[in-house]
Amino acid sequence: MTGNRIPNKNFIRLILAAFLVISAFSEAASEESGDTEKELEEKRKETEDVLKFGIDSEVLTVLGNLKSEKDASFNDLLTKIYTESRYTSIKQEIIRLWNDTEYEDGLPFAHEEIRKVVEDEDFEPPLVKTALSYIAVMHYEEASPELTILTDYRDDEIAAAAIRAVGAVGTTGNEAVGEGLLTRLKKEDPAANEDLVAALIVTLGEIKYEPAAQELVYIAEDEGASAGHRRLACVSIGKIGREEDFSVVERLYYESDDAMLRAYALAGLAEFTDRDSSDVLISALKRDSFWKIRVTAAQHMESAEGDDLDEMLRYKASHDPVNQVRITSLKALGIRAGSENNTYLIDYFSDKSRGIDLRIACLNVLLENKTSGTADAVKNVMDEEWDSPGRFLEFICRELSRAEWKALAPLYEKMLDHKNWLIPVYGIRGIRKNGIQSLEGKIAALDADGVDGRIRREVTGGS
């Protein structure tokens, strides 16, 4: 009876052999995943041990690696190491890492370094300058009293760093600070203290100290003055914004033979809040042969008015010979918005014929401005690139992971399923950055046997 035929012995052996091969591959894959996870755990432990117990050169190497990767996962540990360390170079690198990763809990340590100078305690000048830069970038207002005192410090390098920090932190309307800075600007030798004078010029503009305007005009018009100082003065004059000074900066823009001075003068004209500089900006973007002037013009186009202005920006974004001008034009279009501009930006990002750098720049414009239709456009491009051996998908997902926009949730969910471990990691980071609780369950499911150890590390260690 054919219905009850006993299988051939050779067939049974074949099935058994296949089963053994499959089992072997499965076991090997499981061991490989386990090894990867174990290796990552060992690498993290090794990094932690070096930070805790390594010699200075080893610690500096590890800190350099963390900084290049902007890895913030050891920042809490580094607060303890910072307190214990006696090496200035290590402390500097720690502060630089905190700066790059925008770590707020490190600011009190930087504040303490500049307090030492004010209190005339022992301090390390290189460390103080690094701390001042960190405070400036993070706009740490708690340090304002010490910053003000240090603007007149005897060490010119520390004073210059403190002056820049004052401008970054912001003390607009503080007459005493402005008066002190102006007094120092008038007495300093610009040739002997070029960086200090540059810091004074910039900060007087940042705090909009009007009594400094005339001194800045003298500098801008002085053909014998430092070229760098003249350029910075043009911008600060515009930020202060005295009506009578507009014509001074305008004349420098139209009459100077120094193309860089003209670029700064154009930026200064755009800073005058009570004057409409749209016409000069449009003319500069349209016709000027110096690309930095076209970039400067595009940077100030977000609120400019004029016929066919959006059309011109779209033309520059597509056809300008210099990529920096194209990218700046894209940014202006994103801020100006409107249905035509939004459609243009989405089509620009989706266009395969454009360079990857321009498409990524356009994606960032769409994300920053939360442009309607972005999520659908990005999904379509992700589908096109899903199995591509290139890195464009990776670059897209990296930018998505940095965005703050809950509407991207479907894209983050899609990223969790990609075979390249880095894409799910970016998805997890995007979900957590935006606090999308509805996807935490799917993230938790990735902490399972057979999942790449790097993904599992992100699941359990991501913030």
Short mmCIF file of C-alpha atoms in Angstrom, two decimals:
data_model
loop_
_atom_site.label_atom_id
_atom_site.label_comp_id
_atom_site.label_asym_id
_atom_site.label_seq_id
_atom_site.Cartn_x
_atom_site.Cartn_y
_atom_site.Cartn_z
CA MET A 1 0.00 0.00 0.00
CA THR A 2 1.51 3.20 -1.13
CA GLY A 3 -0.28 5.32 1.52
CA ASN A 4 1.83 3.77 4.36
CA ARG A 5 5.19 3.63 2.63
CA ILE A 6 8.15 3.69 5.10
CA PRO A 7 10.65 6.46 4.29
CA ASN A 8 13.90 5.49 2.60
CA LYS A 9 16.85 5.15 5.06
CA ASN A 10 19.01 7.47 2.95
CA PHE A 11 16.26 10.11 3.06
CA ILE A 12 16.17 9.83 6.86
CA ARG A 13 19.95 10.25 7.03
CA LEU A 14 19.69 13.34 4.78
CA ILE A 15 17.07 14.95 7.03
CA LEU A 16 19.14 14.17 10.13
CA ALA A 17 22.27 15.67 8.59
CA ALA A 18 20.39 18.82 7.61
CA PHE A 19 19.03 19.12 11.14
CA LEU A 20 22.51 18.82 12.59
CA VAL A 21 23.90 21.48 10.22
CA ILE A 22 21.06 23.89 11.04
CA SER A 23 21.56 23.28 14.76
CA ALA A 24 25.27 23.92 14.44
CA PHE A 25 24.69 27.22 12.63
CA SER A 26 22.07 28.26 15.16
CA GLU A 27 24.39 27.48 18.06
CA ALA A 28 27.27 29.31 16.40
CA ALA A 29 25.09 32.36 15.78
CA SER A 30 23.94 32.31 19.39
CA GLU A 31 27.53 32.05 20.61
CA GLU A 32 28.58 34.88 18.28
CA SER A 33 25.81 37.14 19.65
CA GLY A 34 26.81 36.22 23.18
CA ASP A 35 30.45 36.89 22.41
CA THR A 36 29.56 40.29 20.96
CA GLU A 37 27.61 41.24 24.03
CA LYS A 38 30.34 39.94 26.27
CA GLU A 39 32.99 41.83 24.31
CA LEU A 40 31.02 45.05 24.61
CA GLU A 41 30.63 44.55 28.34
CA GLU A 42 34.34 43.88 28.66
CA LYS A 43 35.18 46.95 26.56
CA ARG A 44 32.99 49.17 28.72
CA LYS A 45 34.55 47.73 31.89
CA GLU A 46 38.01 48.26 30.42
CA THR A 47 37.18 51.90 29.63
CA GLU A 48 35.86 52.43 33.12
CA ASP A 49 38.95 50.83 34.66
CA VAL A 50 41.30 52.99 32.61
CA LEU A 51 39.43 56.12 33.67
CA LYS A 52 39.62 55.04 37.31
CA PHE A 53 43.10 53.54 37.52
CA GLY A 54 45.04 54.27 34.29
CA ILE A 55 48.13 56.44 33.94
CA ASP A 56 47.60 59.94 32.57
CA SER A 57 48.45 59.12 28.94
CA GLU A 58 45.98 56.20 28.94
CA VAL A 59 43.23 58.32 30.47
CA LEU A 60 43.83 61.09 27.93
CA THR A 61 43.56 58.59 25.08
CA VAL A 62 40.25 57.27 26.39
CA LEU A 63 38.91 60.79 26.93
CA GLY A 64 39.93 61.70 23.38
CA ASN A 65 38.00 58.70 22.05
CA LEU A 66 34.93 59.58 24.11
CA LYS A 67 35.11 63.17 22.86
CA SER A 68 35.39 62.15 19.20
CA GLU A 69 32.31 59.95 19.63
CA LYS A 70 30.50 62.49 21.85
CA ASP A 71 29.93 59.64 24.27
CA ALA A 72 28.21 61.00 27.39
CA SER A 73 27.76 57.65 29.14
CA PHE A 74 30.73 58.15 31.49
CA ASN A 75 30.02 61.79 32.42
CA ASP A 76 28.71 61.00 35.89
CA LEU A 77 31.80 58.90 36.66
CA LEU A 78 34.00 61.71 35.35
CA THR A 79 32.70 64.12 38.00
CA LYS A 80 34.38 61.93 40.61
CA ILE A 81 37.54 61.52 38.56
CA TYR A 82 37.67 65.29 38.01
CA THR A 83 37.53 65.90 41.76
CA GLU A 84 40.27 63.36 42.46
CA SER A 85 42.63 64.25 39.59
CA ARG A 86 45.67 66.47 40.02
CA TYR A 87 46.48 66.58 36.31
CA THR A 88 45.45 69.76 34.47
CA SER A 89 45.47 68.04 31.07
CA ILE A 90 42.99 65.39 32.26
CA LYS A 91 40.71 67.99 33.81
CA GLN A 92 40.79 70.01 30.59
CA GLU A 93 39.81 67.01 28.49
CA ILE A 94 36.98 66.17 30.88
CA ILE A 95 35.59 69.70 30.61
CA ARG A 96 35.90 69.59 26.82
CA LEU A 97 33.94 66.34 26.77
CA TRP A 98 31.26 67.87 29.02
CA ASN A 99 31.16 70.86 26.70
CA ASP A 100 30.72 68.72 23.57
CA THR A 101 28.02 66.58 25.21
CA GLU A 102 26.26 69.59 26.81
CA TYR A 103 26.59 68.09 30.28
CA GLU A 104 25.06 70.57 32.72
CA ASP A 105 26.18 68.81 35.90
CA GLY A 106 29.79 69.66 35.10
CA LEU A 107 29.21 73.41 35.21
CA PRO A 108 29.73 73.80 38.99
CA PHE A 109 33.23 72.32 38.57
CA ALA A 110 34.03 74.89 35.86
CA HIS A 111 32.55 77.61 38.05
CA GLU A 112 34.86 76.56 40.88
CA GLU A 113 37.92 76.92 38.61
CA ILE A 114 37.16 80.56 37.82
CA ARG A 115 36.24 81.26 41.44
CA LYS A 116 39.81 80.29 42.36
CA VAL A 117 41.13 83.09 40.16
CA VAL A 118 38.81 85.65 41.71
CA GLU A 119 39.71 84.51 45.23
CA ASP A 120 43.41 84.57 44.34
CA GLU A 121 43.87 80.89 45.10
CA ASP A 122 46.18 78.54 43.21
CA PHE A 123 44.88 77.89 39.71
CA GLU A 124 45.99 76.59 36.33
CA PRO A 125 45.53 79.19 33.53
CA PRO A 126 44.92 76.63 30.72
CA LEU A 127 42.22 74.94 32.82
CA VAL A 128 40.59 78.29 33.64
CA LYS A 129 40.40 79.21 29.94
CA THR A 130 38.82 75.85 29.12
CA ALA A 131 36.32 76.33 31.96
CA LEU A 132 35.44 79.82 30.69
CA SER A 133 34.77 78.46 27.21
CA TYR A 134 32.48 75.77 28.66
CA ILE A 135 30.58 78.36 30.72
CA ALA A 136 30.17 80.54 27.62
CA VAL A 137 28.84 77.74 25.42
CA MET A 138 26.39 76.62 28.11
CA HIS A 139 25.27 80.22 28.92
CA TYR A 140 25.82 79.59 32.63
CA GLU A 141 24.41 82.72 34.26
CA GLU A 142 25.37 81.68 37.80
CA ALA A 143 28.97 82.56 36.96
CA SER A 144 28.16 86.13 35.85
CA PRO A 145 29.61 87.87 38.97
CA GLU A 146 32.98 86.15 38.54
CA LEU A 147 32.96 86.73 34.78
CA THR A 148 32.47 90.45 35.30
CA ILE A 149 35.42 90.64 37.69
CA LEU A 150 37.68 88.68 35.32
CA THR A 151 37.03 91.00 32.37
CA ASP A 152 39.67 93.29 33.88
CA TYR A 153 42.07 90.53 34.94
CA ARG A 154 45.81 91.11 34.53
CA ASP A 155 46.32 87.96 32.40
CA ASP A 156 45.17 89.01 28.92
CA GLU A 157 44.26 85.50 27.80
CA ILE A 158 42.05 84.85 30.82
CA ALA A 159 40.54 88.32 30.47
CA ALA A 160 39.74 87.73 26.78
CA ALA A 161 38.08 84.39 27.56
CA ALA A 162 36.04 86.00 30.36
CA ILE A 163 35.01 88.88 28.11
CA ARG A 164 33.75 86.46 25.45
CA ALA A 165 31.86 84.54 28.13
CA VAL A 166 30.18 87.76 29.28
CA GLY A 167 28.96 88.31 25.73
CA ALA A 168 27.74 84.72 25.40
CA VAL A 169 26.00 84.60 28.79
CA GLY A 170 24.47 88.01 28.16
CA THR A 171 24.45 91.11 30.34
CA THR A 172 22.47 93.45 28.09
CA GLY A 173 21.62 96.65 29.91
CA ASN A 174 24.39 96.31 32.50
CA GLU A 175 25.93 99.76 32.29
CA ALA A 176 28.79 99.05 34.70
CA VAL A 177 29.96 96.06 32.66
CA GLY A 178 29.74 97.99 29.39
CA GLU A 179 31.60 100.97 30.79
CA GLY A 180 34.40 98.78 32.05
CA LEU A 181 34.76 97.01 28.70
CA LEU A 182 34.77 100.29 26.77
CA THR A 183 37.39 101.78 29.08
CA ARG A 184 39.62 98.77 28.53
CA LEU A 185 39.08 98.87 24.74
CA LYS A 186 40.28 102.49 24.63
CA LYS A 187 43.45 101.82 26.62
CA GLU A 188 44.58 98.53 25.04
CA ASP A 189 47.20 98.41 22.29
CA PRO A 190 45.40 96.61 19.42
CA ALA A 191 48.67 95.42 17.92
CA ALA A 192 50.04 94.00 21.17
CA ASN A 193 46.76 92.52 22.41
CA GLU A 194 44.93 91.60 19.22
CA ASP A 195 42.81 88.77 20.65
CA LEU A 196 41.83 90.75 23.75
CA VAL A 197 40.75 93.72 21.64
CA ALA A 198 38.77 91.41 19.33
CA ALA A 199 36.94 89.99 22.36
CA LEU A 200 36.12 93.51 23.60
CA ILE A 201 34.76 94.57 20.19
CA VAL A 202 32.54 91.50 19.89
CA THR A 203 31.19 91.63 23.44
CA LEU A 204 30.37 95.34 23.36
CA GLY A 205 28.15 94.51 20.41
CA GLU A 206 26.65 91.44 22.08
CA ILE A 207 25.58 93.45 25.14
CA LYS A 208 24.46 96.35 22.89
CA TYR A 209 26.35 98.98 24.86
CA GLU A 210 25.46 102.17 22.95
CA PRO A 211 28.19 104.46 24.37
CA ALA A 212 30.73 102.15 22.65
CA ALA A 213 29.28 102.81 19.17
CA GLN A 214 31.49 105.78 18.33
CA GLU A 215 34.69 103.99 19.32
CA LEU A 216 33.64 101.04 17.15
CA VAL A 217 32.98 103.41 14.23
CA TYR A 218 36.52 104.78 14.61
CA ILE A 219 37.89 101.25 14.38
CA ALA A 220 35.73 100.26 11.39
CA GLU A 221 36.73 103.34 9.38
CA ASP A 222 40.44 103.22 10.27
CA GLU A 223 42.22 101.77 7.24
CA GLY A 224 45.35 101.36 9.35
CA ALA A 225 43.59 99.22 11.94
CA SER A 226 43.69 95.44 12.04
CA ALA A 227 41.55 93.94 9.27
CA GLY A 228 40.03 91.51 11.75
CA HIS A 229 39.12 94.28 14.18
CA ARG A 230 37.48 96.35 11.44
CA ARG A 231 35.34 93.40 10.36
CA LEU A 232 34.18 92.62 13.88
CA ALA A 233 33.46 96.29 14.53
CA CYS A 234 31.06 96.41 11.56
CA VAL A 235 28.91 93.65 13.06
CA SER A 236 28.97 95.13 16.57
CA ILE A 237 27.98 98.56 15.22
CA GLY A 238 24.95 96.94 13.64
CA LYS A 239 24.01 95.10 16.82
CA ILE A 240 24.12 98.32 18.82
CA GLY A 241 22.06 99.88 16.04
CA ARG A 242 22.50 103.65 16.25
CA GLU A 243 20.58 105.20 13.35
CA GLU A 244 23.44 107.47 12.31
CA ASP A 245 25.86 104.57 11.98
CA PHE A 246 23.95 102.75 9.24
CA SER A 247 25.47 104.95 6.52
CA VAL A 248 28.99 104.28 7.86
CA VAL A 249 28.65 100.53 7.53
CA GLU A 250 26.78 100.88 4.22
CA ARG A 251 29.62 102.93 2.77
CA LEU A 252 32.16 100.30 3.80
CA TYR A 253 30.07 97.62 2.12
CA TYR A 254 29.83 99.45 -1.20
CA GLU A 255 33.25 101.12 -1.36
CA SER A 256 35.78 98.80 0.29
CA ASP A 257 38.21 96.81 -1.85
CA ASP A 258 38.47 94.18 0.93
CA ALA A 259 35.92 91.46 0.06
CA MET A 260 35.94 90.03 3.59
CA LEU A 261 35.34 93.47 5.10
CA ARG A 262 32.41 93.87 2.72
CA ALA A 263 30.98 90.53 3.91
CA TYR A 264 31.16 91.64 7.54
CA ALA A 265 29.75 95.05 6.67
CA LEU A 266 26.79 93.33 5.01
CA ALA A 267 26.26 91.29 8.17
CA GLY A 268 26.40 94.52 10.16
CA LEU A 269 23.77 96.16 7.96
CA ALA A 270 21.45 93.21 8.53
CA GLU A 271 21.80 93.66 12.32
CA PHE A 272 20.20 97.14 12.31
CA THR A 273 16.74 96.35 13.63
CA ASP A 274 15.25 99.75 12.71
CA ARG A 275 16.39 99.70 9.09
CA ASP A 276 15.21 97.50 6.24
CA SER A 277 18.26 96.12 4.49
CA SER A 278 16.28 93.78 2.22
CA ASP A 279 17.27 95.48 -1.04
CA VAL A 280 20.99 95.35 -0.37
CA LEU A 281 20.76 91.73 0.83
CA ILE A 282 18.83 90.67 -2.27
CA SER A 283 21.30 92.41 -4.56
CA ALA A 284 24.23 90.76 -2.74
CA LEU A 285 22.76 87.26 -2.96
CA LYS A 286 21.77 87.71 -6.58
CA ARG A 287 24.88 89.23 -8.08
CA ASP A 288 27.94 89.37 -5.83
CA SER A 289 30.82 87.22 -7.09
CA PHE A 290 32.33 86.62 -3.62
CA TRP A 291 30.67 83.52 -2.19
CA LYS A 292 30.97 84.59 1.47
CA ILE A 293 28.96 87.70 0.72
CA ARG A 294 26.26 85.53 -0.87
CA VAL A 295 26.30 83.28 2.24
CA THR A 296 25.98 86.32 4.51
CA ALA A 297 23.06 87.62 2.46
CA ALA A 298 21.25 84.26 2.54
CA GLN A 299 21.79 84.01 6.32
CA HIS A 300 19.72 87.15 6.82
CA MET A 301 16.91 86.40 4.37
CA GLU A 302 14.43 84.82 6.80
CA SER A 303 12.54 88.08 7.34
CA ALA A 304 13.54 90.02 4.22
CA GLU A 305 10.88 91.27 1.82
CA GLY A 306 11.00 91.60 -1.94
CA ASP A 307 9.47 90.45 -5.20
CA ASP A 308 10.42 86.93 -6.25
CA LEU A 309 12.63 86.53 -3.16
CA ASP A 310 11.55 82.94 -2.47
CA GLU A 311 12.01 82.07 -6.12
CA MET A 312 15.54 83.50 -6.02
CA LEU A 313 16.38 81.50 -2.90
CA ARG A 314 15.12 78.33 -4.57
CA TYR A 315 17.27 79.12 -7.59
CA LYS A 316 20.35 79.65 -5.40
CA ALA A 317 19.66 76.42 -3.48
CA SER A 318 19.62 74.51 -6.76
CA HIS A 319 22.20 76.27 -8.90
CA ASP A 320 24.73 78.31 -6.91
CA PRO A 321 28.24 77.00 -7.66
CA VAL A 322 29.17 76.95 -3.95
CA ASN A 323 27.53 74.40 -1.64
CA GLN A 324 27.67 76.72 1.39
CA VAL A 325 25.44 79.17 -0.47
CA ARG A 326 23.04 76.38 -1.43
CA ILE A 327 22.80 75.13 2.15
CA THR A 328 22.30 78.62 3.59
CA SER A 329 19.57 79.25 1.02
CA LEU A 330 17.85 76.02 2.06
CA LYS A 331 17.90 77.18 5.68
CA ALA A 332 16.34 80.50 4.72
CA LEU A 333 13.60 78.74 2.76
CA GLY A 334 12.83 76.51 5.74
CA ILE A 335 12.38 79.50 8.03
CA ARG A 336 10.33 81.44 5.49
CA ALA A 337 8.12 78.38 4.93
CA GLY A 338 4.96 78.60 2.81
CA SER A 339 3.48 75.85 0.64
CA GLU A 340 5.77 76.39 -2.37
CA ASN A 341 8.92 76.46 -0.25
CA ASN A 342 7.85 73.41 1.76
CA THR A 343 7.11 71.42 -1.38
CA TYR A 344 10.42 72.49 -2.88
CA LEU A 345 12.35 71.37 0.22
CA ILE A 346 10.63 67.97 0.33
CA ASP A 347 11.30 67.42 -3.38
CA TYR A 348 14.90 68.57 -2.90
CA PHE A 349 15.50 66.01 -0.15
CA SER A 350 13.82 63.26 -2.21
CA ASP A 351 15.82 63.99 -5.37
CA LYS A 352 18.33 61.19 -5.98
CA SER A 353 20.34 63.32 -8.37
CA ARG A 354 21.47 65.68 -5.61
CA GLY A 355 24.54 65.10 -3.48
CA ILE A 356 24.18 63.33 -0.15
CA ASP A 357 25.58 66.29 1.77
CA LEU A 358 22.94 68.61 0.30
CA ARG A 359 20.14 66.12 0.90
CA ILE A 360 21.16 65.69 4.54
CA ALA A 361 21.39 69.48 4.95
CA CYS A 362 17.89 69.76 3.50
CA LEU A 363 16.64 67.02 5.84
CA ASN A 364 17.93 69.01 8.82
CA VAL A 365 16.06 72.08 7.57
CA LEU A 366 12.85 70.04 7.35
CA LEU A 367 13.37 68.62 10.83
CA GLU A 368 14.30 71.94 12.46
CA ASN A 369 11.22 73.65 11.05
CA LYS A 370 8.90 70.65 11.51
CA THR A 371 7.79 71.04 7.91
CA SER A 372 4.49 69.38 7.05
CA GLY A 373 4.93 66.24 4.93
CA THR A 374 8.44 65.54 6.17
CA ALA A 375 7.70 62.18 7.82
CA ASP A 376 6.06 60.76 4.68
CA ALA A 377 8.90 61.97 2.46
CA VAL A 378 11.54 60.52 4.77
CA LYS A 379 9.71 57.18 4.91
CA ASN A 380 9.71 56.98 1.11
CA VAL A 381 13.45 57.65 0.95
CA MET A 382 14.09 55.15 3.75
CA ASP A 383 12.16 52.51 1.79
CA GLU A 384 14.31 53.22 -1.26
CA GLU A 385 17.53 52.95 0.76
CA TRP A 386 16.46 50.10 3.07
CA ASP A 387 18.60 47.39 1.44
CA SER A 388 21.19 49.68 -0.11
CA PRO A 389 24.86 48.94 0.73
CA GLY A 390 25.55 52.69 0.94
CA ARG A 391 25.48 54.79 4.11
CA PHE A 392 22.79 57.30 3.18
CA LEU A 393 20.17 55.49 5.27
CA GLU A 394 22.54 55.54 8.23
CA PHE A 395 23.05 59.31 7.84
CA ILE A 396 19.30 59.88 7.63
CA CYS A 397 18.65 57.87 10.79
CA ARG A 398 21.45 59.65 12.65
CA GLU A 399 19.79 63.01 11.98
CA LEU A 400 16.37 61.64 12.91
CA SER A 401 17.76 60.41 16.24
CA ARG A 402 18.82 63.96 17.11
CA ALA A 403 15.50 65.60 16.23
CA GLU A 404 12.90 66.70 18.77
CA TRP A 405 9.63 65.91 17.02
CA LYS A 406 7.14 63.31 18.21
CA ALA A 407 5.61 63.11 14.72
CA LEU A 408 8.66 61.03 13.73
CA ALA A 409 7.48 58.12 15.92
CA PRO A 410 6.53 55.87 12.94
CA LEU A 411 10.02 56.33 11.50
CA TYR A 412 11.68 55.45 14.80
CA GLU A 413 9.49 52.34 15.03
CA LYS A 414 10.50 51.35 11.50
CA MET A 415 14.18 51.80 12.36
CA LEU A 416 13.94 49.22 15.15
CA ASP A 417 13.48 46.46 12.57
CA HIS A 418 16.54 47.07 10.40
CA LYS A 419 19.23 44.38 10.15
CA ASN A 420 22.10 46.87 10.57
CA TRP A 421 22.50 47.23 14.35
CA LEU A 422 23.22 50.96 14.10
CA ILE A 423 19.81 51.81 12.64
CA PRO A 424 17.83 50.35 15.59
CA VAL A 425 20.23 52.12 17.97
CA TYR A 426 19.39 55.43 16.30
CA GLY A 427 15.71 54.53 16.53
CA ILE A 428 15.98 53.88 20.27
CA ARG A 429 17.75 57.19 20.80
CA GLY A 430 15.09 59.07 18.85
CA ILE A 431 12.28 57.41 20.79
CA ARG A 432 13.85 58.23 24.13
CA LYS A 433 14.88 61.76 23.18
CA ASN A 434 11.25 62.47 22.36
CA GLY A 435 9.79 60.53 25.29
CA ILE A 436 7.58 58.33 23.09
CA GLN A 437 6.28 55.98 25.78
CA SER A 438 4.11 53.97 23.39
CA LEU A 439 7.24 52.47 21.81
CA GLU A 440 9.09 51.59 25.02
CA GLY A 441 7.54 48.12 24.96
CA LYS A 442 8.98 47.46 21.52
CA ILE A 443 12.36 48.70 22.72
CA ALA A 444 12.21 46.38 25.75
CA ALA A 445 11.49 43.42 23.43
CA LEU A 446 14.90 43.95 21.82
CA ASP A 447 16.63 42.94 25.05
CA ALA A 448 16.44 39.27 24.09
CA ASP A 449 18.67 36.38 23.09
CA GLY A 450 19.77 36.54 19.48
CA VAL A 451 19.62 40.36 19.30
CA ASP A 452 22.91 42.13 18.53
CA GLY A 453 24.68 42.97 21.77
CA ARG A 454 25.15 46.61 20.74
CA ILE A 455 21.39 47.02 20.42
CA ARG A 456 20.83 45.35 23.78
CA ARG A 457 23.41 47.66 25.31
CA GLU A 458 21.44 50.66 24.03
CA VAL A 459 18.19 49.18 25.35
CA THR A 460 19.54 48.73 28.88
CA GLY A 461 21.98 51.63 29.01
CA GLY A 462 20.37 54.29 26.83
CA SER A 463 18.85 57.31 28.51
#
